[in-house]
N, CA, C and O atoms as a GROMACS GRO file, in nm:
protein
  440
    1UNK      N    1  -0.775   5.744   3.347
    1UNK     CA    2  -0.714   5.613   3.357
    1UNK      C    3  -0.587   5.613   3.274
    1UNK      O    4  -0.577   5.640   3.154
    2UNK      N    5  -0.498   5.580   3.353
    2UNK     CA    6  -0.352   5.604   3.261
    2UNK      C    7  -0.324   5.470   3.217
    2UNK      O    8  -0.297   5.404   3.316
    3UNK      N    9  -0.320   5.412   3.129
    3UNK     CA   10  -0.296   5.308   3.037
    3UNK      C   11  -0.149   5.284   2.927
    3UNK      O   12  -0.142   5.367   2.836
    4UNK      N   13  -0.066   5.208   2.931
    4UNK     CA   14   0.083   5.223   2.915
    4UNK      C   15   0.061   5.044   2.826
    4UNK      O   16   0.016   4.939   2.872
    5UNK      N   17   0.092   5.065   2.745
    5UNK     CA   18   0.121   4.943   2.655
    5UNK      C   19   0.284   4.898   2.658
    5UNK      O   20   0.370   4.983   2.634
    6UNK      N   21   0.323   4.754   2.692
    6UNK     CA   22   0.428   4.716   2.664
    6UNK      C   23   0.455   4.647   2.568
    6UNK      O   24   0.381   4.549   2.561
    7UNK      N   25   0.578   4.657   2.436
    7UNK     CA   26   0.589   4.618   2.318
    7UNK      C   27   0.592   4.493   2.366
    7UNK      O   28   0.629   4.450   2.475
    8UNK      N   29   0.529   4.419   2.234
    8UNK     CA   30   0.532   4.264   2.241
    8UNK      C   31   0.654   4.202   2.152
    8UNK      O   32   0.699   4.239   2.043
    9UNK      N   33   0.696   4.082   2.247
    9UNK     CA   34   0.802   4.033   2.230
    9UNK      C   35   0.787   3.921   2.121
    9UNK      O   36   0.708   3.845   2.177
   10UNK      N   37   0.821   3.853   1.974
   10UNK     CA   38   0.767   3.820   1.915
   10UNK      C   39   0.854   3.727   1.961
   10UNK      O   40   0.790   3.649   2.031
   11UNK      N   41   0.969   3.696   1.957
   11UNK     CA   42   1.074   3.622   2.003
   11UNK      C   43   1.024   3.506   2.109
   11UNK      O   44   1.017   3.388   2.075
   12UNK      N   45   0.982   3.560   2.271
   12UNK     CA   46   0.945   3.514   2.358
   12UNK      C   47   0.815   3.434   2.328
   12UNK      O   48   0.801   3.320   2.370
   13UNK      N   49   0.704   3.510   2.240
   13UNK     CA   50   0.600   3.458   2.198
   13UNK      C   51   0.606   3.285   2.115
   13UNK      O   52   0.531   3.189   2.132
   14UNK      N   53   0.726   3.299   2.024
   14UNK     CA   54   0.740   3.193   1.978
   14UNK      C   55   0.844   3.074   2.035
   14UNK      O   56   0.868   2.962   1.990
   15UNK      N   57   0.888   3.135   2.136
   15UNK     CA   58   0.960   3.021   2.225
   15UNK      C   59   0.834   2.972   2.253
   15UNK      O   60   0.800   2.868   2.197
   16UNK      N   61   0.745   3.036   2.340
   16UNK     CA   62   0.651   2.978   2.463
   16UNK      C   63   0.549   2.852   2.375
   16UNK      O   64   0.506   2.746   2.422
   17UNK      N   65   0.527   2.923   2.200
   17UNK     CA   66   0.458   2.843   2.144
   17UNK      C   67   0.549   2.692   2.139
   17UNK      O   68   0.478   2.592   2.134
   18UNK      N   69   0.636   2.677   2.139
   18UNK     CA   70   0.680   2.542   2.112
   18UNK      C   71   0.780   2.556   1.971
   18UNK      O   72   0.807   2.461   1.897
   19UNK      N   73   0.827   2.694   1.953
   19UNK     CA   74   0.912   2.747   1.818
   19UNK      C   75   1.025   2.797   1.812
   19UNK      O   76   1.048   2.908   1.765
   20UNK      N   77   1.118   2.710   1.865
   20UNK     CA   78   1.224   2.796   1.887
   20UNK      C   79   1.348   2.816   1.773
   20UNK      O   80   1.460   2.865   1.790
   21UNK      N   81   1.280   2.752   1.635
   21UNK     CA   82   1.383   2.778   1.544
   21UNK      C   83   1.310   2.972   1.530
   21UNK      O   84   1.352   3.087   1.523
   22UNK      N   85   1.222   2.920   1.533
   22UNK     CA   86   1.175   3.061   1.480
   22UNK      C   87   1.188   3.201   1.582
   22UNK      O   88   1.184   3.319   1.546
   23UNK      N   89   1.205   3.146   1.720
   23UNK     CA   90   1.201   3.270   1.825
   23UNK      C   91   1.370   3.306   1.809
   23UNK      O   92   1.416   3.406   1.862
   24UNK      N   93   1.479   3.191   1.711
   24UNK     CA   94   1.609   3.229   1.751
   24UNK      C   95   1.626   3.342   1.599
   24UNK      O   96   1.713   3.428   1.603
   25UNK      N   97   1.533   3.330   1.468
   25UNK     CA   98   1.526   3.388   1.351
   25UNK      C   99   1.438   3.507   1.394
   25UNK      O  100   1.427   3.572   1.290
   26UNK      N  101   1.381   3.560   1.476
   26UNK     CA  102   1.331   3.650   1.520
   26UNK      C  103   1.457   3.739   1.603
   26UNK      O  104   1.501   3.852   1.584
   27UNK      N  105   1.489   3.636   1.701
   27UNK     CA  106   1.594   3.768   1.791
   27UNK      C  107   1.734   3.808   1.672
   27UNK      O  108   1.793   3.915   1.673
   28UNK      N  109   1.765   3.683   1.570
   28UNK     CA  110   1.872   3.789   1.465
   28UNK      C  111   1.802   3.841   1.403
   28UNK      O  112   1.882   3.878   1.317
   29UNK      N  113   1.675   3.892   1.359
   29UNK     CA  114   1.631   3.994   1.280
   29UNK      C  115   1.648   4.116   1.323
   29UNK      O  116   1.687   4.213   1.259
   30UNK      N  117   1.610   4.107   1.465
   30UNK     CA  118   1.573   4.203   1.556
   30UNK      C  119   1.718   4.258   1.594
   30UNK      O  120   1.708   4.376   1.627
   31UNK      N  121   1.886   4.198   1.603
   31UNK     CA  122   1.977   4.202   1.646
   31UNK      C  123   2.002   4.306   1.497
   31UNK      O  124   2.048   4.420   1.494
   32UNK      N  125   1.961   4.234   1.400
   32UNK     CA  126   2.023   4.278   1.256
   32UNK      C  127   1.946   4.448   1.252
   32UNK      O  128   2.010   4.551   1.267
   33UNK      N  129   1.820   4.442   1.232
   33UNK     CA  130   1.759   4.517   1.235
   33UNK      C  131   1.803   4.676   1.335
   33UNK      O  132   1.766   4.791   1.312
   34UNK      N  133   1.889   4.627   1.442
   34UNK     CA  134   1.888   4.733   1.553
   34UNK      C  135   2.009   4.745   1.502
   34UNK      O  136   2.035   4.863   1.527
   35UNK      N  137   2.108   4.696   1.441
   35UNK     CA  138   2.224   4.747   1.385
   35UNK      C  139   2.212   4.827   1.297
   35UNK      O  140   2.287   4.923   1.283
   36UNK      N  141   2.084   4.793   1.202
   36UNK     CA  142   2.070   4.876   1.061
   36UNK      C  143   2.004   4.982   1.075
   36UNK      O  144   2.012   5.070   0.989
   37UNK      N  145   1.918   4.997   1.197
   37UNK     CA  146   1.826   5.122   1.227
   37UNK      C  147   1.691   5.070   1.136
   37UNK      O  148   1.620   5.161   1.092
   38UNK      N  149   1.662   4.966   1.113
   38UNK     CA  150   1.553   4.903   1.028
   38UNK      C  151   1.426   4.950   1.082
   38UNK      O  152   1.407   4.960   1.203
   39UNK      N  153   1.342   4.977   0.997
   39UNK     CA  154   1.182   5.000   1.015
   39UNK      C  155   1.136   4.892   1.000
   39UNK      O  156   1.189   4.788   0.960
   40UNK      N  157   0.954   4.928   1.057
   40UNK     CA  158   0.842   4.865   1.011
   40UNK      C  159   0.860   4.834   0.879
   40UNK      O  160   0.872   4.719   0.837
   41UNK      N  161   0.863   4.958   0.796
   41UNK     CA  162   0.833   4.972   0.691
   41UNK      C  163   0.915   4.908   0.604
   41UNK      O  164   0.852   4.850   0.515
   42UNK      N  165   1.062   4.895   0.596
   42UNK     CA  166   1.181   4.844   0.563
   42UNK      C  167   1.104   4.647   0.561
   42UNK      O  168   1.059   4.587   0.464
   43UNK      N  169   1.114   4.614   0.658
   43UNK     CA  170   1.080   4.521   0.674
   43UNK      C  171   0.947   4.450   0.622
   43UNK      O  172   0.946   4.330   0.592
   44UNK      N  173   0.831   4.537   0.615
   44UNK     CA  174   0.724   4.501   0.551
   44UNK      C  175   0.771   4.470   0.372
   44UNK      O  176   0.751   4.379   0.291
   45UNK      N  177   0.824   4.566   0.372
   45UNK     CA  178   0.874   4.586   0.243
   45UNK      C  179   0.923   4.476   0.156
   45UNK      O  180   0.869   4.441   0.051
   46UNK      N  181   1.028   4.426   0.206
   46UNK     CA  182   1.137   4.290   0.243
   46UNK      C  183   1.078   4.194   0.217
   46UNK      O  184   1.087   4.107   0.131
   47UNK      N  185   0.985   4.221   0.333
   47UNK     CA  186   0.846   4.004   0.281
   47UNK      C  187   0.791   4.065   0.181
   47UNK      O  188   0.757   3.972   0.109
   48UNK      N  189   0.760   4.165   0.126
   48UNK     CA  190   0.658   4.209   0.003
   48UNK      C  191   0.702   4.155  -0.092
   48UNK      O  192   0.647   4.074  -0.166
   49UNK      N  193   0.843   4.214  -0.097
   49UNK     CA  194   0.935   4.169  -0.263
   49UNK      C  195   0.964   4.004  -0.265
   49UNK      O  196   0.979   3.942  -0.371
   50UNK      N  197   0.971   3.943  -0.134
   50UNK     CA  198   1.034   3.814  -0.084
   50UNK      C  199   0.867   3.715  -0.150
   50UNK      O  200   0.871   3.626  -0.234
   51UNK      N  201   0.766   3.756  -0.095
   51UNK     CA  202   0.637   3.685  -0.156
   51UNK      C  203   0.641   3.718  -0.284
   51UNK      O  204   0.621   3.625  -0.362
   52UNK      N  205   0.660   3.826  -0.330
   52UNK     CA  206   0.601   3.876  -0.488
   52UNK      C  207   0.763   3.765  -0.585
   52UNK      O  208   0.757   3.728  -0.702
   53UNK      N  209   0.850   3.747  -0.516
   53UNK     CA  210   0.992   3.697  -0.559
   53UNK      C  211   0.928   3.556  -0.608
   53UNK      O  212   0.920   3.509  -0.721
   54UNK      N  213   0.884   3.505  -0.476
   54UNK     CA  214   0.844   3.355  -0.489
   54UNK      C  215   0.736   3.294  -0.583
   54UNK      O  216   0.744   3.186  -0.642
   55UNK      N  217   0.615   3.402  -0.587
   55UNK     CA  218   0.502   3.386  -0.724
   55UNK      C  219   0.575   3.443  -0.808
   55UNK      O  220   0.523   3.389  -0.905
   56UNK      N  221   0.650   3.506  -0.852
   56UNK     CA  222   0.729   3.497  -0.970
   56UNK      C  223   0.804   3.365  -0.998
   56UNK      O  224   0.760   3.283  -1.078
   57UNK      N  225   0.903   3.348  -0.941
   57UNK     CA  226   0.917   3.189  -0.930
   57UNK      C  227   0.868   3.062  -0.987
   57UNK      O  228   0.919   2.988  -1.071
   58UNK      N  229   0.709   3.051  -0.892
   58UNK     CA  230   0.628   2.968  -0.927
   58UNK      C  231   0.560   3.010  -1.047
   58UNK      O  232   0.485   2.921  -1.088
   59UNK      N  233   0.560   3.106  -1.114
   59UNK     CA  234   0.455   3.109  -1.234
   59UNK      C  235   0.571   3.062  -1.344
   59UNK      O  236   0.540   2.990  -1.439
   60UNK      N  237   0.726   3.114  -1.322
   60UNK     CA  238   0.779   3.094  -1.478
   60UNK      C  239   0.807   2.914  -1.448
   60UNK      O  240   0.842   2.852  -1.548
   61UNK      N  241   0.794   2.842  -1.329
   61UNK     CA  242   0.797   2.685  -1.349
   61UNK      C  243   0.709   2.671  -1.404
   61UNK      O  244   0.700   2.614  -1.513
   62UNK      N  245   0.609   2.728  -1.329
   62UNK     CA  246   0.429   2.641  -1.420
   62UNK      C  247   0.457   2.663  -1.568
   62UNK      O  248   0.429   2.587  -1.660
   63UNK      N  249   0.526   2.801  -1.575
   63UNK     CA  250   0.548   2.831  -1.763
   63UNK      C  251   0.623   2.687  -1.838
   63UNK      O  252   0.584   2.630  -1.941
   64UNK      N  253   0.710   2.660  -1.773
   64UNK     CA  254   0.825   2.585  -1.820
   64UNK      C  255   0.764   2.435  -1.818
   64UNK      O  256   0.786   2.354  -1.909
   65UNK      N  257   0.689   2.410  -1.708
   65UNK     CA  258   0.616   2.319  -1.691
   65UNK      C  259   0.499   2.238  -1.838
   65UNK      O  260   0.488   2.128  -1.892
   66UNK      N  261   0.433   2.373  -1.848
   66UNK     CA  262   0.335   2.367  -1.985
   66UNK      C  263   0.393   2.388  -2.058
   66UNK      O  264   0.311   2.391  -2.150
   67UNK      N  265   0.534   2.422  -2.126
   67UNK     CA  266   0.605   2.426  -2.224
   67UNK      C  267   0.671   2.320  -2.282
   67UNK      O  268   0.710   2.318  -2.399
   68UNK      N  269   0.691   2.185  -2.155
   68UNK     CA  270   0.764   2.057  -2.179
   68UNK      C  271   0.868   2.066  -2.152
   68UNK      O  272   0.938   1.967  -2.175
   69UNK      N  273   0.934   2.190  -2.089
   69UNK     CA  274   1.111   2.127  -2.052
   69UNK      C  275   1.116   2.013  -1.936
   69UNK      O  276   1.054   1.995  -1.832
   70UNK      N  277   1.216   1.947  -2.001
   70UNK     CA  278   1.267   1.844  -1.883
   70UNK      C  279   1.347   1.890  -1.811
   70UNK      O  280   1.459   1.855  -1.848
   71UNK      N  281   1.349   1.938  -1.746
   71UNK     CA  282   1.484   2.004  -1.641
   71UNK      C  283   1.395   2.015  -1.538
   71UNK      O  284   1.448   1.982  -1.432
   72UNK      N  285   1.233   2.060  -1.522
   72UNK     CA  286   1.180   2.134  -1.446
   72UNK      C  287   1.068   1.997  -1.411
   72UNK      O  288   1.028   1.921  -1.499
   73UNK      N  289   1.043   1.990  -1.314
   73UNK     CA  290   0.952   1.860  -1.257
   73UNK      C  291   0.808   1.900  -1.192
   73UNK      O  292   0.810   1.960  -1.085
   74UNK      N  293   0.723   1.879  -1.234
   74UNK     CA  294   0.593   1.892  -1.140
   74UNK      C  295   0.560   1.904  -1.045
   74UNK      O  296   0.460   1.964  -1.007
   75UNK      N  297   0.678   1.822  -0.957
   75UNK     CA  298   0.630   1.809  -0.802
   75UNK      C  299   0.730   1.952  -0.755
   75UNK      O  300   0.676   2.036  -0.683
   76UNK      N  301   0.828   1.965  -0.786
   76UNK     CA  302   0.869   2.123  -0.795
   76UNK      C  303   0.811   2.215  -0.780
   76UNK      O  304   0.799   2.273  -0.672
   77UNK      N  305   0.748   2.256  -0.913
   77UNK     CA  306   0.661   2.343  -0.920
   77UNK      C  307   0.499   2.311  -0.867
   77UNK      O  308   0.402   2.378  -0.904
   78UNK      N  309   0.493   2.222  -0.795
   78UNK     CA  310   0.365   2.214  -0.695
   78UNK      C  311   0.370   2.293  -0.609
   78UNK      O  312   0.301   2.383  -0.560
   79UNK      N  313   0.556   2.198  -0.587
   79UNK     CA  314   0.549   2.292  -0.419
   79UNK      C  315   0.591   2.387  -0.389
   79UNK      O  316   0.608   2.420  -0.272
   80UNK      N  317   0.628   2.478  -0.525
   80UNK     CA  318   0.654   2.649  -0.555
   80UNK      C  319   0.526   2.726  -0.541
   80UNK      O  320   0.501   2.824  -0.471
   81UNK      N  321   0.456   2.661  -0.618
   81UNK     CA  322   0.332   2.730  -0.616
   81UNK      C  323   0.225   2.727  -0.516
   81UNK      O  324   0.131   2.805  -0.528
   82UNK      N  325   0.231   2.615  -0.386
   82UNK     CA  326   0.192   2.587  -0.236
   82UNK      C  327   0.265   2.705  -0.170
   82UNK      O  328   0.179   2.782  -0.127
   83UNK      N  329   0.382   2.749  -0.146
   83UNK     CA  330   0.467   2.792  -0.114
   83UNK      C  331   0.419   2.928  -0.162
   83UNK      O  332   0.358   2.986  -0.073
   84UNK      N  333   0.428   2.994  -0.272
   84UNK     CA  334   0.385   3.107  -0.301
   84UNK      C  335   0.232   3.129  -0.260
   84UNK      O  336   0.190   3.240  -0.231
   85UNK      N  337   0.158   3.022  -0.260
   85UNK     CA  338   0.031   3.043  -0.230
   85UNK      C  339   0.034   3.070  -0.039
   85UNK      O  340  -0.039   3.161   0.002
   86UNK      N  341   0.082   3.023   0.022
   86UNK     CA  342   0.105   3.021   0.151
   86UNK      C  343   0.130   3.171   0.186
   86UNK      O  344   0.058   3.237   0.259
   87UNK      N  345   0.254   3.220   0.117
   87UNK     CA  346   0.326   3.341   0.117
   87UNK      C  347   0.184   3.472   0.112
   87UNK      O  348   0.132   3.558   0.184
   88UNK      N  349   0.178   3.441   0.041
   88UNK     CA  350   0.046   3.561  -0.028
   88UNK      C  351  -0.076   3.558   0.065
   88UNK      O  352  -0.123   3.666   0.101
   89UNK      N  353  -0.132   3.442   0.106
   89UNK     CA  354  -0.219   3.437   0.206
   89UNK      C  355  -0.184   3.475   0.362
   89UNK      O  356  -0.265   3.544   0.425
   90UNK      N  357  -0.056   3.426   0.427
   90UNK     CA  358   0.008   3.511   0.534
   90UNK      C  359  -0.017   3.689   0.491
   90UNK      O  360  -0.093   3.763   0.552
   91UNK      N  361   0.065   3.727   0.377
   91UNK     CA  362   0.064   3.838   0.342
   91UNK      C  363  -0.059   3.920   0.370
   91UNK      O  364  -0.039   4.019   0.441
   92UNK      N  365  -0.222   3.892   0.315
   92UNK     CA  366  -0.355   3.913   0.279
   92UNK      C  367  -0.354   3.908   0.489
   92UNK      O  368  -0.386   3.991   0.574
   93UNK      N  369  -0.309   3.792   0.494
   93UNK     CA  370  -0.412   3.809   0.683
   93UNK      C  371  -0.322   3.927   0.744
   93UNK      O  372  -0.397   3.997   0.812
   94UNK      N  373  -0.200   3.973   0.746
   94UNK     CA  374  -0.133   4.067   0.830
   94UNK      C  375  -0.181   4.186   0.763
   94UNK      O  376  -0.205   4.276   0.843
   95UNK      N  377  -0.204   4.216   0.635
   95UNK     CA  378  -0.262   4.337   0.568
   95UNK      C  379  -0.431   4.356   0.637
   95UNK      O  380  -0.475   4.469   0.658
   96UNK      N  381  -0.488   4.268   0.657
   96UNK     CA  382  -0.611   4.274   0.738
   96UNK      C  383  -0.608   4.308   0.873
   96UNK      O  384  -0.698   4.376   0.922
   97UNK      N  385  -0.491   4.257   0.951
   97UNK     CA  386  -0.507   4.264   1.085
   97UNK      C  387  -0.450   4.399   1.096
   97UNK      O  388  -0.493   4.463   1.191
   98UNK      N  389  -0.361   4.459   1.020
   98UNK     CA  390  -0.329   4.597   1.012
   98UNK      C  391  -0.462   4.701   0.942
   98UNK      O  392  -0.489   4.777   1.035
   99UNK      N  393  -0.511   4.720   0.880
   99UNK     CA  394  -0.621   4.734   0.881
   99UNK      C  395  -0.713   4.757   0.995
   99UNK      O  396  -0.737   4.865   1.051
  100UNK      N  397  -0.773   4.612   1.025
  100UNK     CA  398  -0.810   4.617   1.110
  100UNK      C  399  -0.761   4.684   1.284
  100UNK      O  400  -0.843   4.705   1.373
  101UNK      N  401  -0.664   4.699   1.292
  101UNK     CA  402  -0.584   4.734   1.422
  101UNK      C  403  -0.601   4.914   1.404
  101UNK      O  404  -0.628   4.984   1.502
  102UNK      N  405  -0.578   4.978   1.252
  102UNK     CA  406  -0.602   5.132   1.190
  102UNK      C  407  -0.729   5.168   1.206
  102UNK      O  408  -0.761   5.276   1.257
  103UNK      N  409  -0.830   5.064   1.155
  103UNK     CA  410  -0.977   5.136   1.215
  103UNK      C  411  -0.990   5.124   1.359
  103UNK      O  412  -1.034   5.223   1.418
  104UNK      N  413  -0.966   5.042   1.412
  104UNK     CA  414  -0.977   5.057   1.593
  104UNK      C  415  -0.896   5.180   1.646
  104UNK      O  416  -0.964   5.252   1.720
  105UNK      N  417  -0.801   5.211   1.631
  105UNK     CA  418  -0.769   5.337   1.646
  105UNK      C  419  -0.803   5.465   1.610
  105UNK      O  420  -0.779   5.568   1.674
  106UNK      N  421  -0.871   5.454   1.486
  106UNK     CA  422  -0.889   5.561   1.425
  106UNK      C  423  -1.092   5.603   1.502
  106UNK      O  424  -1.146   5.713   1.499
  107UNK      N  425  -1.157   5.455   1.568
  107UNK     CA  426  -1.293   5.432   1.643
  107UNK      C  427  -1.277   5.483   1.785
  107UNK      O  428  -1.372   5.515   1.856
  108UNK      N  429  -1.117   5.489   1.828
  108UNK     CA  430  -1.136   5.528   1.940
  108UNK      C  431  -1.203   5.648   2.022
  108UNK      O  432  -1.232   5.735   1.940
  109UNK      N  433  -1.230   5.678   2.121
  109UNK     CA  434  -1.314   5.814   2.186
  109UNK      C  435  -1.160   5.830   2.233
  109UNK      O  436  -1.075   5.750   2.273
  110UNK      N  437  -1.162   5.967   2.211
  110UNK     CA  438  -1.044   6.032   2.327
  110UNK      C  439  -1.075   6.142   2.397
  110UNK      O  440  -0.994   6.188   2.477
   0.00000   0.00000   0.00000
């Protein structure tokens, strides 16, 4: 049985959902990306430092927060630390579904 996978379009995917800020931030990644010769890996990379950027972020508000400066506001650093929490949990489910996608391949009969 000859079986042929066609790459999935993430772009198209998020038009159809009802997303088209996001299917138009997908096709310049993808525009940017094919200029730069960009990887998977490049790119995984990118949101890694970009999440780990943002809980950095949110921890030195919470610092500043319990320290008493006035410059820095609560509801700020709420929604730094929602935000970083968001980040990290996206992060945790695509590290699973990759995972998960490596043992199915690795289960296959050939």
């Amino acid at each position: 049985m000859d079986m042929k996978l066609k790459p999935f379009d993430f772009a198209q995917a998020a038009a159809r959902a009802g997303m088209p800020q996001v299917a138009e931030r997908v096709r310049q990644s993808t525009a940017a990306g094919a200029a730069e010769g960009a990887s998977f890996h490049t790119s995984f990379s990118q949101a890694l430092r970009s999440v780990s950027a943002t809980q950095l972020q949110a921890s030195q508000q919470q610092q500043q927060v319990q320290l008493g400066n006035p410059s820095v506001s609560l509801e700020e650093t709420m929604v730094s630390m929602q935000k970083a929490q968001i980040g990290f949990q996206a992060t945790l489910h695509v590290r699973n579904k990759l995972v998960q996608a490596y043992t199915d391949i690795m289960n296959m009969q050939v």
